Short mmCIF file of C-alpha atoms in Angstrom, two decimals:
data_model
loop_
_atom_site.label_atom_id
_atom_site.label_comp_id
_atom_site.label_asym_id
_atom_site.label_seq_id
_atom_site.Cartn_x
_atom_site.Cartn_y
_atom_site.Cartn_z
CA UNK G 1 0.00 0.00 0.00
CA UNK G 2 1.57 3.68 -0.63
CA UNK G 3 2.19 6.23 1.62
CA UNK G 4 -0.92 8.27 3.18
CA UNK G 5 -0.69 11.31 4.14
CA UNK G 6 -2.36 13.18 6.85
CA UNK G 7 -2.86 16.74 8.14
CA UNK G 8 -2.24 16.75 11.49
CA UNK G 9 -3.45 19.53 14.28
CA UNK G 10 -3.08 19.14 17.81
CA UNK G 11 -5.41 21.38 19.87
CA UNK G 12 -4.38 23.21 23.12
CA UNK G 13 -5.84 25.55 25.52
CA UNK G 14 -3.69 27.51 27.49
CA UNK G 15 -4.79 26.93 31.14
CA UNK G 16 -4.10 22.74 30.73
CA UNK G 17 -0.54 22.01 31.09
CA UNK G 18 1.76 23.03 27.85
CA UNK G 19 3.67 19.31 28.46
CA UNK G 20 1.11 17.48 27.40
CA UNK G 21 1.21 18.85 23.49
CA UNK G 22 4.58 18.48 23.54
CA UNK G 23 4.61 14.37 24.38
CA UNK G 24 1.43 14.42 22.24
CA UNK G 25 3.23 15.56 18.79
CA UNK G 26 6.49 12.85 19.52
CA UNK G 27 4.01 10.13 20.33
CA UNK G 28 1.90 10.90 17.05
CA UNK G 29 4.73 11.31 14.45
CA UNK G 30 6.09 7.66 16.39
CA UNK G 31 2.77 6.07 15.90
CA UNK G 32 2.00 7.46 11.98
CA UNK G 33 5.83 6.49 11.05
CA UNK G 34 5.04 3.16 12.44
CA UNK G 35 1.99 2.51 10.01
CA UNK G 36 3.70 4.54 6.96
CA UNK G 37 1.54 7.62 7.31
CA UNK G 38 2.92 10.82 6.22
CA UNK G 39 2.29 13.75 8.71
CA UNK G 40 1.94 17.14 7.55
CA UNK G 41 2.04 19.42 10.88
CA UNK G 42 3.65 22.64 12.28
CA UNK G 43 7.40 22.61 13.68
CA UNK G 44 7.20 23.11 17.95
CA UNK G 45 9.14 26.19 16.88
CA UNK G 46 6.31 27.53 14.71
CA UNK G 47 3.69 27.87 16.80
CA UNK G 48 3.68 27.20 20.92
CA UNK G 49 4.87 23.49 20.72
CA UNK G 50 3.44 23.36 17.38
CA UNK G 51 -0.06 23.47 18.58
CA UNK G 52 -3.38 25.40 17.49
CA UNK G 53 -4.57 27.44 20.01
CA UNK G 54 -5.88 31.37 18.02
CA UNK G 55 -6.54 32.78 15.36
CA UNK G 56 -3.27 33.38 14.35
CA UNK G 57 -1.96 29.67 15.02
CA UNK G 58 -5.40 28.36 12.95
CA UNK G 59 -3.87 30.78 10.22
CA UNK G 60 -0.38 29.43 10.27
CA UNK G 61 -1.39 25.42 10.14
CA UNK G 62 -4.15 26.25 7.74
CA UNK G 63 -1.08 27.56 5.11
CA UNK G 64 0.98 24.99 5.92
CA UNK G 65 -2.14 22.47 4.62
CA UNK G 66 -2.67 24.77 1.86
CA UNK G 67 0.65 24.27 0.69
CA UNK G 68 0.30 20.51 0.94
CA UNK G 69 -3.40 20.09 -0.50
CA UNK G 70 -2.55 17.90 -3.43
CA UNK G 71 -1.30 15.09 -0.88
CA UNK G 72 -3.13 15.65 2.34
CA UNK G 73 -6.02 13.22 1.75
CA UNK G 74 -7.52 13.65 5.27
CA UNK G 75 -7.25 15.73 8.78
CA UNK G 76 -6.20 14.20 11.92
CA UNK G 77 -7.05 16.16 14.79
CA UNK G 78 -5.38 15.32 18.53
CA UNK G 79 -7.03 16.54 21.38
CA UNK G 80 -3.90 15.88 24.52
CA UNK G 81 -6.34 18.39 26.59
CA UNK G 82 -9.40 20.18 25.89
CA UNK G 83 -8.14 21.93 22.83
CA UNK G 84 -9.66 24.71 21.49
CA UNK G 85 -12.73 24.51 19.46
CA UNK G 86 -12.34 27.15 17.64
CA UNK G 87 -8.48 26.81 16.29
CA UNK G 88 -9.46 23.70 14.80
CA UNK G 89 -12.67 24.37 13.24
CA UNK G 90 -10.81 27.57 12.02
CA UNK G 91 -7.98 25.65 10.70
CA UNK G 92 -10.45 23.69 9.10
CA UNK G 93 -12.13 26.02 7.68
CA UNK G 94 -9.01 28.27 6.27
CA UNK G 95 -7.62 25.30 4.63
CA UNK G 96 -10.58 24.41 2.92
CA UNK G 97 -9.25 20.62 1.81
CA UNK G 98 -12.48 19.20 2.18
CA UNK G 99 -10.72 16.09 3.17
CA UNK G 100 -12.14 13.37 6.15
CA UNK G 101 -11.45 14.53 9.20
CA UNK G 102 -10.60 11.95 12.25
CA UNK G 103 -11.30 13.37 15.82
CA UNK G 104 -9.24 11.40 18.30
CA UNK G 105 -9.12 13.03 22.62
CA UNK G 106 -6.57 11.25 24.81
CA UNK G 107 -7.81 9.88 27.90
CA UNK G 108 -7.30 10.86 31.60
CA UNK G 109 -5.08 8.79 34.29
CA UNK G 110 -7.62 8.16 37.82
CA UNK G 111 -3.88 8.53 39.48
CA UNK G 112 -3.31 11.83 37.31
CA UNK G 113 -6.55 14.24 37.91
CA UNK G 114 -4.39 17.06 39.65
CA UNK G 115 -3.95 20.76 38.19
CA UNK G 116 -0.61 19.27 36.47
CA UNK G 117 -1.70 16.69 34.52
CA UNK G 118 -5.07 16.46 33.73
CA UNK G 119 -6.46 16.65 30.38
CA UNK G 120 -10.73 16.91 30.04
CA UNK G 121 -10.00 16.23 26.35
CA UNK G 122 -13.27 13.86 26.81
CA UNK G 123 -15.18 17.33 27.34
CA UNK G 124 -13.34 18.90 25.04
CA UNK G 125 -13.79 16.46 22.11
CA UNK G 126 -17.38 17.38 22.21
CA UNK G 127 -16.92 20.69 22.26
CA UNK G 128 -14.80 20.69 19.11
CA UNK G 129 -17.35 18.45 17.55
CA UNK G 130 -19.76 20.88 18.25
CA UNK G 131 -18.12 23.41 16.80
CA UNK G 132 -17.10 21.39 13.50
CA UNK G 133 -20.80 20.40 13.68
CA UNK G 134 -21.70 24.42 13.19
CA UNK G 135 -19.23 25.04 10.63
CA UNK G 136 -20.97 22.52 8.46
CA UNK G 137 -17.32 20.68 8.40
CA UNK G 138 -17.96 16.79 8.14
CA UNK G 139 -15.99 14.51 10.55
CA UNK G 140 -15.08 10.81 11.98
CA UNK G 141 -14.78 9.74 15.51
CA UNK G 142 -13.27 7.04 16.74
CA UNK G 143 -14.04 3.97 18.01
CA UNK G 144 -13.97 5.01 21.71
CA UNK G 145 -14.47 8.12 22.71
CA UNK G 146 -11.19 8.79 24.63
CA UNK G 147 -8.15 6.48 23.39
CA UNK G 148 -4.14 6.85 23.43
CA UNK G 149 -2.30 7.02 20.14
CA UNK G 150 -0.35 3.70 21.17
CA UNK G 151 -3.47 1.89 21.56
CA UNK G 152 -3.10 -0.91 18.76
CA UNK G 153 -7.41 -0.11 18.48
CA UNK G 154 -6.84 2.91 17.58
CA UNK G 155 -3.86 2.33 15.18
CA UNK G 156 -6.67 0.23 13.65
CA UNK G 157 -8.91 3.41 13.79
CA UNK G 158 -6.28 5.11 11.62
CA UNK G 159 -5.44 2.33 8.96
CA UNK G 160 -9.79 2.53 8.25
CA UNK G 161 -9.72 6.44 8.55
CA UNK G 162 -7.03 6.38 5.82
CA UNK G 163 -9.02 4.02 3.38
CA UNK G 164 -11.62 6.35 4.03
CA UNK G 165 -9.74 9.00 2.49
CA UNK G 166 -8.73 6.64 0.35
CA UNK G 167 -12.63 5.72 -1.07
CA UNK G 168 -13.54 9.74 -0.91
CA UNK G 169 -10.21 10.98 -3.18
CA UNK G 170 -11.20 8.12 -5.54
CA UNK G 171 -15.06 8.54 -5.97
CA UNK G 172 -15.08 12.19 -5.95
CA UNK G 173 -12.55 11.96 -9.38
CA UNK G 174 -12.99 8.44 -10.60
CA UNK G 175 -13.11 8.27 -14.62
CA UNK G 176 -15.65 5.28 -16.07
CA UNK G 177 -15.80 4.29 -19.57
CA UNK G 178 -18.80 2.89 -20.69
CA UNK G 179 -18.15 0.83 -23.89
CA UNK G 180 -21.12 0.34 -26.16
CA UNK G 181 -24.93 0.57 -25.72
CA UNK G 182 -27.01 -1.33 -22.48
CA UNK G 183 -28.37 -4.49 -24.18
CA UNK G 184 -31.89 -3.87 -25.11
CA UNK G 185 -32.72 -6.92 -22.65
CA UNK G 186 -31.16 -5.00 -19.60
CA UNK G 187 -33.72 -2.11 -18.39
CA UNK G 188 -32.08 -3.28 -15.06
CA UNK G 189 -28.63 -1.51 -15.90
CA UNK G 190 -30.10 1.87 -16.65
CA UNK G 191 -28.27 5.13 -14.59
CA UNK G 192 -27.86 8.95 -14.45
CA UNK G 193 -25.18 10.66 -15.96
CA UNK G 194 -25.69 13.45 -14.75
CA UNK G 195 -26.17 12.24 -11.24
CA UNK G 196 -22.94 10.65 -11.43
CA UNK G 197 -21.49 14.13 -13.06
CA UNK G 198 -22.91 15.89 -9.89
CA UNK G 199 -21.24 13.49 -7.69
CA UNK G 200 -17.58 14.22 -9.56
CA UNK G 201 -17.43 10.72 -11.37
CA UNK G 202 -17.41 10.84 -15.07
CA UNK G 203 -18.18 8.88 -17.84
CA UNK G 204 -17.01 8.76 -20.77
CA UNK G 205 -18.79 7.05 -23.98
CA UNK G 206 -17.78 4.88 -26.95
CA UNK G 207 -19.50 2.59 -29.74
CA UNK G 208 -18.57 -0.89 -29.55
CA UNK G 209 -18.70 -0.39 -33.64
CA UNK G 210 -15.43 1.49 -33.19
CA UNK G 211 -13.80 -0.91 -30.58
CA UNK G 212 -14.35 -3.53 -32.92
CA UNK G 213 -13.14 -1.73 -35.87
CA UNK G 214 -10.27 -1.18 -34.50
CA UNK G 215 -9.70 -4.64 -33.19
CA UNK G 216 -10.48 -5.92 -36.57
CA UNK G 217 -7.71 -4.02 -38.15
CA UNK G 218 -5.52 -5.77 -36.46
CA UNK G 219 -3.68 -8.95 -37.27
CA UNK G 220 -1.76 -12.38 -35.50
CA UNK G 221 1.61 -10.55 -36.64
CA UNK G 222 0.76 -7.06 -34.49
CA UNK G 223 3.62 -7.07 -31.86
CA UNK G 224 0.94 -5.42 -29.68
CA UNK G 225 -1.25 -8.68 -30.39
CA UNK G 226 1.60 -11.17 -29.95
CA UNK G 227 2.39 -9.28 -26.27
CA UNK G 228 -1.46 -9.04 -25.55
CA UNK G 229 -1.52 -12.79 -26.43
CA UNK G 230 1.42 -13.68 -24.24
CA UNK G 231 0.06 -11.79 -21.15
CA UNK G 232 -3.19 -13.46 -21.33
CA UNK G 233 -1.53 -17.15 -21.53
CA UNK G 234 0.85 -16.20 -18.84
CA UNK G 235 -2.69 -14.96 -16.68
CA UNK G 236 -4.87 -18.08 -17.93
CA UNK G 237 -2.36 -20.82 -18.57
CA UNK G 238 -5.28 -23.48 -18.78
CA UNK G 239 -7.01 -22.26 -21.89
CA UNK G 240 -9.90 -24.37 -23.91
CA UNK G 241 -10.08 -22.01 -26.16
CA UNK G 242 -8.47 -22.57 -30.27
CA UNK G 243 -6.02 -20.06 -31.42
CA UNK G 244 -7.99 -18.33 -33.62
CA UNK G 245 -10.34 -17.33 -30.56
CA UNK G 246 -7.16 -16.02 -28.83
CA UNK G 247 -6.00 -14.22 -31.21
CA UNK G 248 -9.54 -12.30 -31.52
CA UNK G 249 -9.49 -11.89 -27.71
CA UNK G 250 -5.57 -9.83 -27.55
CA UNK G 251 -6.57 -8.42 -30.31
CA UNK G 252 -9.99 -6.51 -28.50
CA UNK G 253 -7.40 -6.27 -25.33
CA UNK G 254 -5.17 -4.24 -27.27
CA UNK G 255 -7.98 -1.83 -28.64
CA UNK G 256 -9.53 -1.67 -25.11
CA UNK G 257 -5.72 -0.81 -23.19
CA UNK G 258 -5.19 1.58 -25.48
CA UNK G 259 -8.81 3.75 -24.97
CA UNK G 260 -8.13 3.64 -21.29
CA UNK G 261 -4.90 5.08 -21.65
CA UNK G 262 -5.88 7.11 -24.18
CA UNK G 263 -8.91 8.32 -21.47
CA UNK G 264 -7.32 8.55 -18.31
CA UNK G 265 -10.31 6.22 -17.43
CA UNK G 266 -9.86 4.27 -13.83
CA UNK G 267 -12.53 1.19 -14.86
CA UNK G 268 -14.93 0.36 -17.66
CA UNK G 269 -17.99 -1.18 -18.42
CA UNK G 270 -18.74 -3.02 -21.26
CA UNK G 271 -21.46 -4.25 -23.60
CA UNK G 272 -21.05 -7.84 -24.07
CA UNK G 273 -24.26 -9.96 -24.44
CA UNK G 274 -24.96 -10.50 -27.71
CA UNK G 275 -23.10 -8.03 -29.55
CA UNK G 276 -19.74 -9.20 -29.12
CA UNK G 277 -20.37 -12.79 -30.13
CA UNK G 278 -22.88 -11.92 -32.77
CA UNK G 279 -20.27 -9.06 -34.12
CA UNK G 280 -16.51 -10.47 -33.05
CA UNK G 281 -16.96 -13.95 -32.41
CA UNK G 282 -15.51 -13.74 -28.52
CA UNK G 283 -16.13 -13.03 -25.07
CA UNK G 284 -14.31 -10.14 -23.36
CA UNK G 285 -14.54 -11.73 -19.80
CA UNK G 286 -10.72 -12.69 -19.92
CA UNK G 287 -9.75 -9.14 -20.69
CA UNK G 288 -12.65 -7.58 -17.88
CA UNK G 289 -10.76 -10.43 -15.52
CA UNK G 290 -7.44 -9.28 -16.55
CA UNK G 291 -8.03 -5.62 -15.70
CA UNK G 292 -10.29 -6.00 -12.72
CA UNK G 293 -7.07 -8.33 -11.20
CA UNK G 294 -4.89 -5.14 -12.09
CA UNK G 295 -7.15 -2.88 -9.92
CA UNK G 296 -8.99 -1.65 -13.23
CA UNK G 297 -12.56 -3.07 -12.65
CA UNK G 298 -14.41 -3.65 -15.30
CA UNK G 299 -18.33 -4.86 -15.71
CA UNK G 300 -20.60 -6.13 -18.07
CA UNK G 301 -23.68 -5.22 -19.72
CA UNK G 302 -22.77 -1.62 -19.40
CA UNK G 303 -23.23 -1.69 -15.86
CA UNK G 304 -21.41 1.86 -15.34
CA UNK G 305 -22.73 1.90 -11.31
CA UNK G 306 -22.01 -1.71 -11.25
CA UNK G 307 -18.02 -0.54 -11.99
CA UNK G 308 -18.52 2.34 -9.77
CA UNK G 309 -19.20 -0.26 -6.81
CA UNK G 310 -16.10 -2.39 -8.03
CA UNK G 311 -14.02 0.93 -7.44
CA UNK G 312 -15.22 1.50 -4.50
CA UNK G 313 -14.73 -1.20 -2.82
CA UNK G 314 -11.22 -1.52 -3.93
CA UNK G 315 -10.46 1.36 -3.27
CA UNK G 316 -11.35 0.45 0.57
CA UNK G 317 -9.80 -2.61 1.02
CA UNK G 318 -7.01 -2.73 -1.47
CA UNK G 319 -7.40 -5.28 -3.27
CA UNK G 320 -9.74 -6.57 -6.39
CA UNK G 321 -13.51 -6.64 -6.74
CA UNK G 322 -16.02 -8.64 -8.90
CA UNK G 323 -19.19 -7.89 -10.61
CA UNK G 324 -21.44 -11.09 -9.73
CA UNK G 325 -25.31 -11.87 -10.40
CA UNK G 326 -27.40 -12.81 -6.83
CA UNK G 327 -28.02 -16.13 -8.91
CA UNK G 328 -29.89 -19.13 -7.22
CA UNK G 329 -31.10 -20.27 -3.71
CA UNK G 330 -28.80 -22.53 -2.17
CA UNK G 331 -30.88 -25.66 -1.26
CA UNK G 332 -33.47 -25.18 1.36
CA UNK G 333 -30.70 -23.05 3.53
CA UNK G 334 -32.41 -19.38 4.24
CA UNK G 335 -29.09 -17.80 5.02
CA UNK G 336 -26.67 -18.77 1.71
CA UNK G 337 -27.10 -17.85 -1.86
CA UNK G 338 -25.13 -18.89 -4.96
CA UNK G 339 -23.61 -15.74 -6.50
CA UNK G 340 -22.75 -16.12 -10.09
CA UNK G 341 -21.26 -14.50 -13.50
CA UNK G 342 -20.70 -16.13 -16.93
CA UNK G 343 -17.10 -15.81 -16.55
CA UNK G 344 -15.07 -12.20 -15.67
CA UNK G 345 -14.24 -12.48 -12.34
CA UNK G 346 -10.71 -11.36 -11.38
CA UNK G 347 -7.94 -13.84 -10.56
CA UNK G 348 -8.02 -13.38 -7.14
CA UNK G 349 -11.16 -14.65 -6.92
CA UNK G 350 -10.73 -18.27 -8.86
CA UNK G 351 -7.40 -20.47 -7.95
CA UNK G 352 -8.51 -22.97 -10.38
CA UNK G 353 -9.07 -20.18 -13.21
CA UNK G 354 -9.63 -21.95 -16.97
CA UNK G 355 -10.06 -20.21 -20.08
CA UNK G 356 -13.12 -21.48 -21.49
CA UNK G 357 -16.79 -20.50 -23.00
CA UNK G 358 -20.11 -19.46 -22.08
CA UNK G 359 -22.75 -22.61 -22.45
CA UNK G 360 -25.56 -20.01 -21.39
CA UNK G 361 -25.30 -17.73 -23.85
CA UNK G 362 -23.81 -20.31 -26.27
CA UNK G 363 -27.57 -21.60 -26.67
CA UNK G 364 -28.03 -18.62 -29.12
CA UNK G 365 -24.55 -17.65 -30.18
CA UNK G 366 -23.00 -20.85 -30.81
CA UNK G 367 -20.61 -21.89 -28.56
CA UNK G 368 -17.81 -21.20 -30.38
CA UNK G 369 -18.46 -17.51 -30.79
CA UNK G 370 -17.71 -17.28 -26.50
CA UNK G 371 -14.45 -18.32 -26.09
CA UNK G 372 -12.93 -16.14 -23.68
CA UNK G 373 -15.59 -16.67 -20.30
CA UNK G 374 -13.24 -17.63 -17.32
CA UNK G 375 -14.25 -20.58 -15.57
CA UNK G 376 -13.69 -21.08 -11.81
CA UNK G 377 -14.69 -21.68 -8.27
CA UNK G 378 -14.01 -19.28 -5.76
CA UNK G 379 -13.31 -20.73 -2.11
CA UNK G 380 -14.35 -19.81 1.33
CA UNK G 381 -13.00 -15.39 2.39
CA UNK G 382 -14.52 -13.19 3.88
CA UNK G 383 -17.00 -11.30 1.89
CA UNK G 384 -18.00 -7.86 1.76
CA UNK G 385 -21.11 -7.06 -0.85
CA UNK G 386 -23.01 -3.88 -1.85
CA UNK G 387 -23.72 -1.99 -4.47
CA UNK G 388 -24.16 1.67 -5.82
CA UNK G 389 -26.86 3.15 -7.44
CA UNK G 390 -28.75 6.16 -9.04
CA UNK G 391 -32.00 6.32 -7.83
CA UNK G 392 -33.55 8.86 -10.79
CA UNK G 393 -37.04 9.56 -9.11
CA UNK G 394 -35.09 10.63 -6.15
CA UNK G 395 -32.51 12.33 -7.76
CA UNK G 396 -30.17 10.70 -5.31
CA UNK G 397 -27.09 7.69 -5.15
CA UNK G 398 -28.14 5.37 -3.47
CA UNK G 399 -26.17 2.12 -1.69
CA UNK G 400 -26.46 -0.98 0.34
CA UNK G 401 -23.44 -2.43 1.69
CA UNK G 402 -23.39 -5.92 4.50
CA UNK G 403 -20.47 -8.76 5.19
CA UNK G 404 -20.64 -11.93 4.88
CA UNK G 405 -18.90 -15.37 4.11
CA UNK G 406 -18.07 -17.10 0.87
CA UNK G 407 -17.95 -20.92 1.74
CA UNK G 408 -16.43 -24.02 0.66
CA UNK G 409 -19.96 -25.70 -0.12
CA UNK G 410 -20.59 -28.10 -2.47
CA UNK G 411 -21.68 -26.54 -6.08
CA UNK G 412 -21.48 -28.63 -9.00
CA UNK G 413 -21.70 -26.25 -12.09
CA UNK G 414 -19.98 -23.89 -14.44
CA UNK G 415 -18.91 -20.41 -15.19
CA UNK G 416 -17.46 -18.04 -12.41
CA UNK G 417 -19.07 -19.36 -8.64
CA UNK G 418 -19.22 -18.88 -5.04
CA UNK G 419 -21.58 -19.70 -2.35
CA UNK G 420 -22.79 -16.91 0.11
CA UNK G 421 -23.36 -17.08 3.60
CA UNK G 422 -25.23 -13.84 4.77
CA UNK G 423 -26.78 -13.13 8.17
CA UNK G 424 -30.66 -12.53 7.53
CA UNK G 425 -30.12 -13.09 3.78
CA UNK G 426 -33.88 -13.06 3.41
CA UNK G 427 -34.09 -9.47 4.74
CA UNK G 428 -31.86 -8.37 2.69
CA UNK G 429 -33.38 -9.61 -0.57
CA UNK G 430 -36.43 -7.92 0.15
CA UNK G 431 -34.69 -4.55 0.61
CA UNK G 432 -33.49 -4.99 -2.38
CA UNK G 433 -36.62 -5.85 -4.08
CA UNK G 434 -38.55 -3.24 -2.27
CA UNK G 435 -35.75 -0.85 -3.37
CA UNK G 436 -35.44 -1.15 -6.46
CA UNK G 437 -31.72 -2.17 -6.71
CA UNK G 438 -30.57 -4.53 -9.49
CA UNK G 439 -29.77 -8.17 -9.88
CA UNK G 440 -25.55 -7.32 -10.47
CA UNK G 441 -23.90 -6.64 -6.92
CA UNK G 442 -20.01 -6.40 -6.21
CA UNK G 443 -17.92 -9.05 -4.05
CA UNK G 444 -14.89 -8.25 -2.27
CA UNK G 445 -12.60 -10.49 0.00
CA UNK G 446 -12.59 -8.30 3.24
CA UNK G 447 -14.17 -6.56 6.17
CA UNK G 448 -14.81 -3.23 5.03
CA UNK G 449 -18.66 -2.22 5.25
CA UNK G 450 -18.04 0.04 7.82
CA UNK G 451 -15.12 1.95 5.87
CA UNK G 452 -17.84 2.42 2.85
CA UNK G 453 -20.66 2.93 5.05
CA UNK G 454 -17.98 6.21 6.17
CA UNK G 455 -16.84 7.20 2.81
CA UNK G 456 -20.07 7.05 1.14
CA UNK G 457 -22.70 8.30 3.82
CA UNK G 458 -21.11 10.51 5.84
CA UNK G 459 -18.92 12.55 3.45
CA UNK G 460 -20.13 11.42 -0.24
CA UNK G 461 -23.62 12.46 1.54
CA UNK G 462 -25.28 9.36 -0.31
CA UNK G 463 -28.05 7.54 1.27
CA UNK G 464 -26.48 4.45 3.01
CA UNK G 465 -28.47 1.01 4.42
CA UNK G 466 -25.80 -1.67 6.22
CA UNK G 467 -26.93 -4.80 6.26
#
């Protein structure tokens, strides 16, 4: 994981003792080095001990942010007494990052409640909320109200407050190409633009006509082809497929690199069913598999919030996501699911990845035209599952978000596959139905619905339902 960096302000008030910010700023920058976190804060020189106290010391840390605003991707505020309320919301509000901002208030010592060292940074935590509150300046807390910086919780507190940061930086600039039309079929993957636009994610359009014509112009003897072809059979040794159907699948990997590049575009969603096999004579799955692995998600059927969902939940865990269908009961049990997709999951997801094709849609295709679905099983890690949405009526996003289980149950079938386990699965299935939300939802192998919940309620401002 790279470096994160972090604005830092420790609050003071002059009639709590002075000694306290001073142990305060060594014990942060030993705890932030510790988890590679980059501090941006003032010099003890600069201000007293390189606190925030007035105006002029809110002035003073809010240039020194300024000056850093293209790396600080959040505000950690440290509270060694009761701080005042109004240097941080002022530093706050000077700086104007419009970053996440963590509030963390050291706790008192029953042995230590004497003039000298006592703190009342649990009074004055509230205080500064308050205050942030009034400013209209968003905020975290963490997971106890008062906690020391060498408390391994709330080192854990920081590591989720940075892929916080993480998930806002990304979904407030994230770049989605959407690759050909929604199938006709598909009503299900419809979305707002200009919701999306509002939100800071953008999309950017292209006919699959001039993907294809592209790919088509290219031969077996392209170097670009022969290295497209080489990276996929290094990534899918165990292929089914004939080498004609390869070479049409580097060929379309080629054509679709090069428009993300070309783009700037951080994932992509792509028409697939029936167009590609009625028009190319392959399924894009490997490639979507190949990029998705890479931390490029990519979806099907045009499912642009579908991708969205994919990057967000990468973006808060760190590693890949996949686009699956909520696909069949499993057996008579109320509380697992079989989760399904013809075939584009990312490698991380399927051990026993083959290269093979999609019998489903092969009923109307021809078989041979959908070389190119990944075939797999995906064994038992922890789940987390949600998805993103544009709710049009409303004029709002829209999410759900839960954790789970993926299991090592029995399934005896084909394409891409997992088995769910999911506390009050049937509740959930009827928000979802009662909602409106689609069939597609988004797997990832971690614990993170309380980082998204963060991200994507409190400071995207979208409306949020955990599971």
């Amino acid at each position: 994981m790279t470096t994160s960096t972090l604005g830092v302000i420790i609050g003071n008030r002059d009639f709590f003792p002075d000694s306290l910010v001073e142990k305060a700023r060594f014990e942060i920058v030993e705890v932030l080095a510790q988890l590679n976190i980059k501090p941006i804060l003032l010099d003890s020189t600069e201000t007293k001990l390189g606190g925030v106290e007035t105006y002029k010391e809110a002035q003073k840390c809010a240039e020194l942010f300024k000056k850093h605003q293209e790396e600080i991707m959040g505000v950690l505020v440290l509270l060694p007494n009761f701080g005042d309320e109004k240097g941080v919301a002022d530093t706050l509000k000077l700086a104007n990052l419009n970053v996440p901002v963590l509030i963390q208030a050291y706790p008192d010592e029953l042995t230590k409640m004497n003039v000298v060292n006592r703190r009342d940074s649990w009074c004055g935590k509230i205080s500064v909320c308050n205050n942030l509150y009034q400013y209209g300046i968003k905020y975290s807390l963490t997971s106890q109200h008062v906690m020391s910086p060498s408390d391994p919780v709330f080192h854990k507190d920081l590591l989720d407050f940075t892929a916080v940061c993480r998930v806002v930086k990304g979904m407030r600039n994230v770049r989605i190409g959407a690759i050909g039309a929604r199938p006709g079929a598909f009503n299900t993957v419809r979305y707002s633009e200009k919701i999306l636009q509002r939100n800071g994610i953008t999309v950017t359009t292209a006919d699959l006509s001039e993907i294809l014509g592209k790919a088509n112009k290219l031969t077996a003897d392209d170097e670009s082809v022969k290295e497209h072809l080489e990276s996929i059979n290094a990534y899918v040794p165990n292929s089914k497929a004939p080498n004609e159907a390869m070479i049409q699948i580097a060929k379309l990997d080629v054509v679709l690199k090069d428009f993300m590049e070309e783009h700037a575009l951080d994932a992509t969603a792509i028409q697939c069913w029936t167009s590609l096999q009625q028009n190319y004579g392959c399924n894009v799955c490997t490639s979507m598999s190949i990029m998705s692995e890479n931390m490029l998600p990519s979806a099907c059927e045009v499912d642009v919030t579908g991708t969205l969902s994919m990057y967000a939940m990468q973006l808060a865990s760190g590693s890949p996501s996949a686009l699956v269908d909520w696909n069949n009961n499993y057996a008579d049990d109320p509380e697992k699911c079989v989760l399904f997709h013809c075939g584009n999951w990312a490698k991380s997801f399927l051990p026993d990845i083959q290269l093979s094709n999609a019998p489903i849609l092969g009923t109307t295709v021809g078989v041979e035209n959908t070389y190119g679905a990944l075939d797999g099983r995906t064994p038992a890690m922890p789940l987390t599952y949600g998805r993103i949405s544009t709710d049009d009526p409303k004029g709002i996003i829209k999410v759900y978000i839960g954790e789970g289980e993926l299991t090592d149950d029995a399934l005896n079938t084909f394409g891409n596959r997992a088995v769910a386990q999911i506390p009050d699965l049937q509740g959930l299935m009827q928000y979802i139905c009662k909602n409106g939300f689609e069939h597609h939802v988004v797997m990832n192998a971690s614990k993170t619905a309380a980082i998204l919940e963060e991200a994507l309620g409190n400071y995207m401002g979208w409306e949020v339902y955990r599971h």
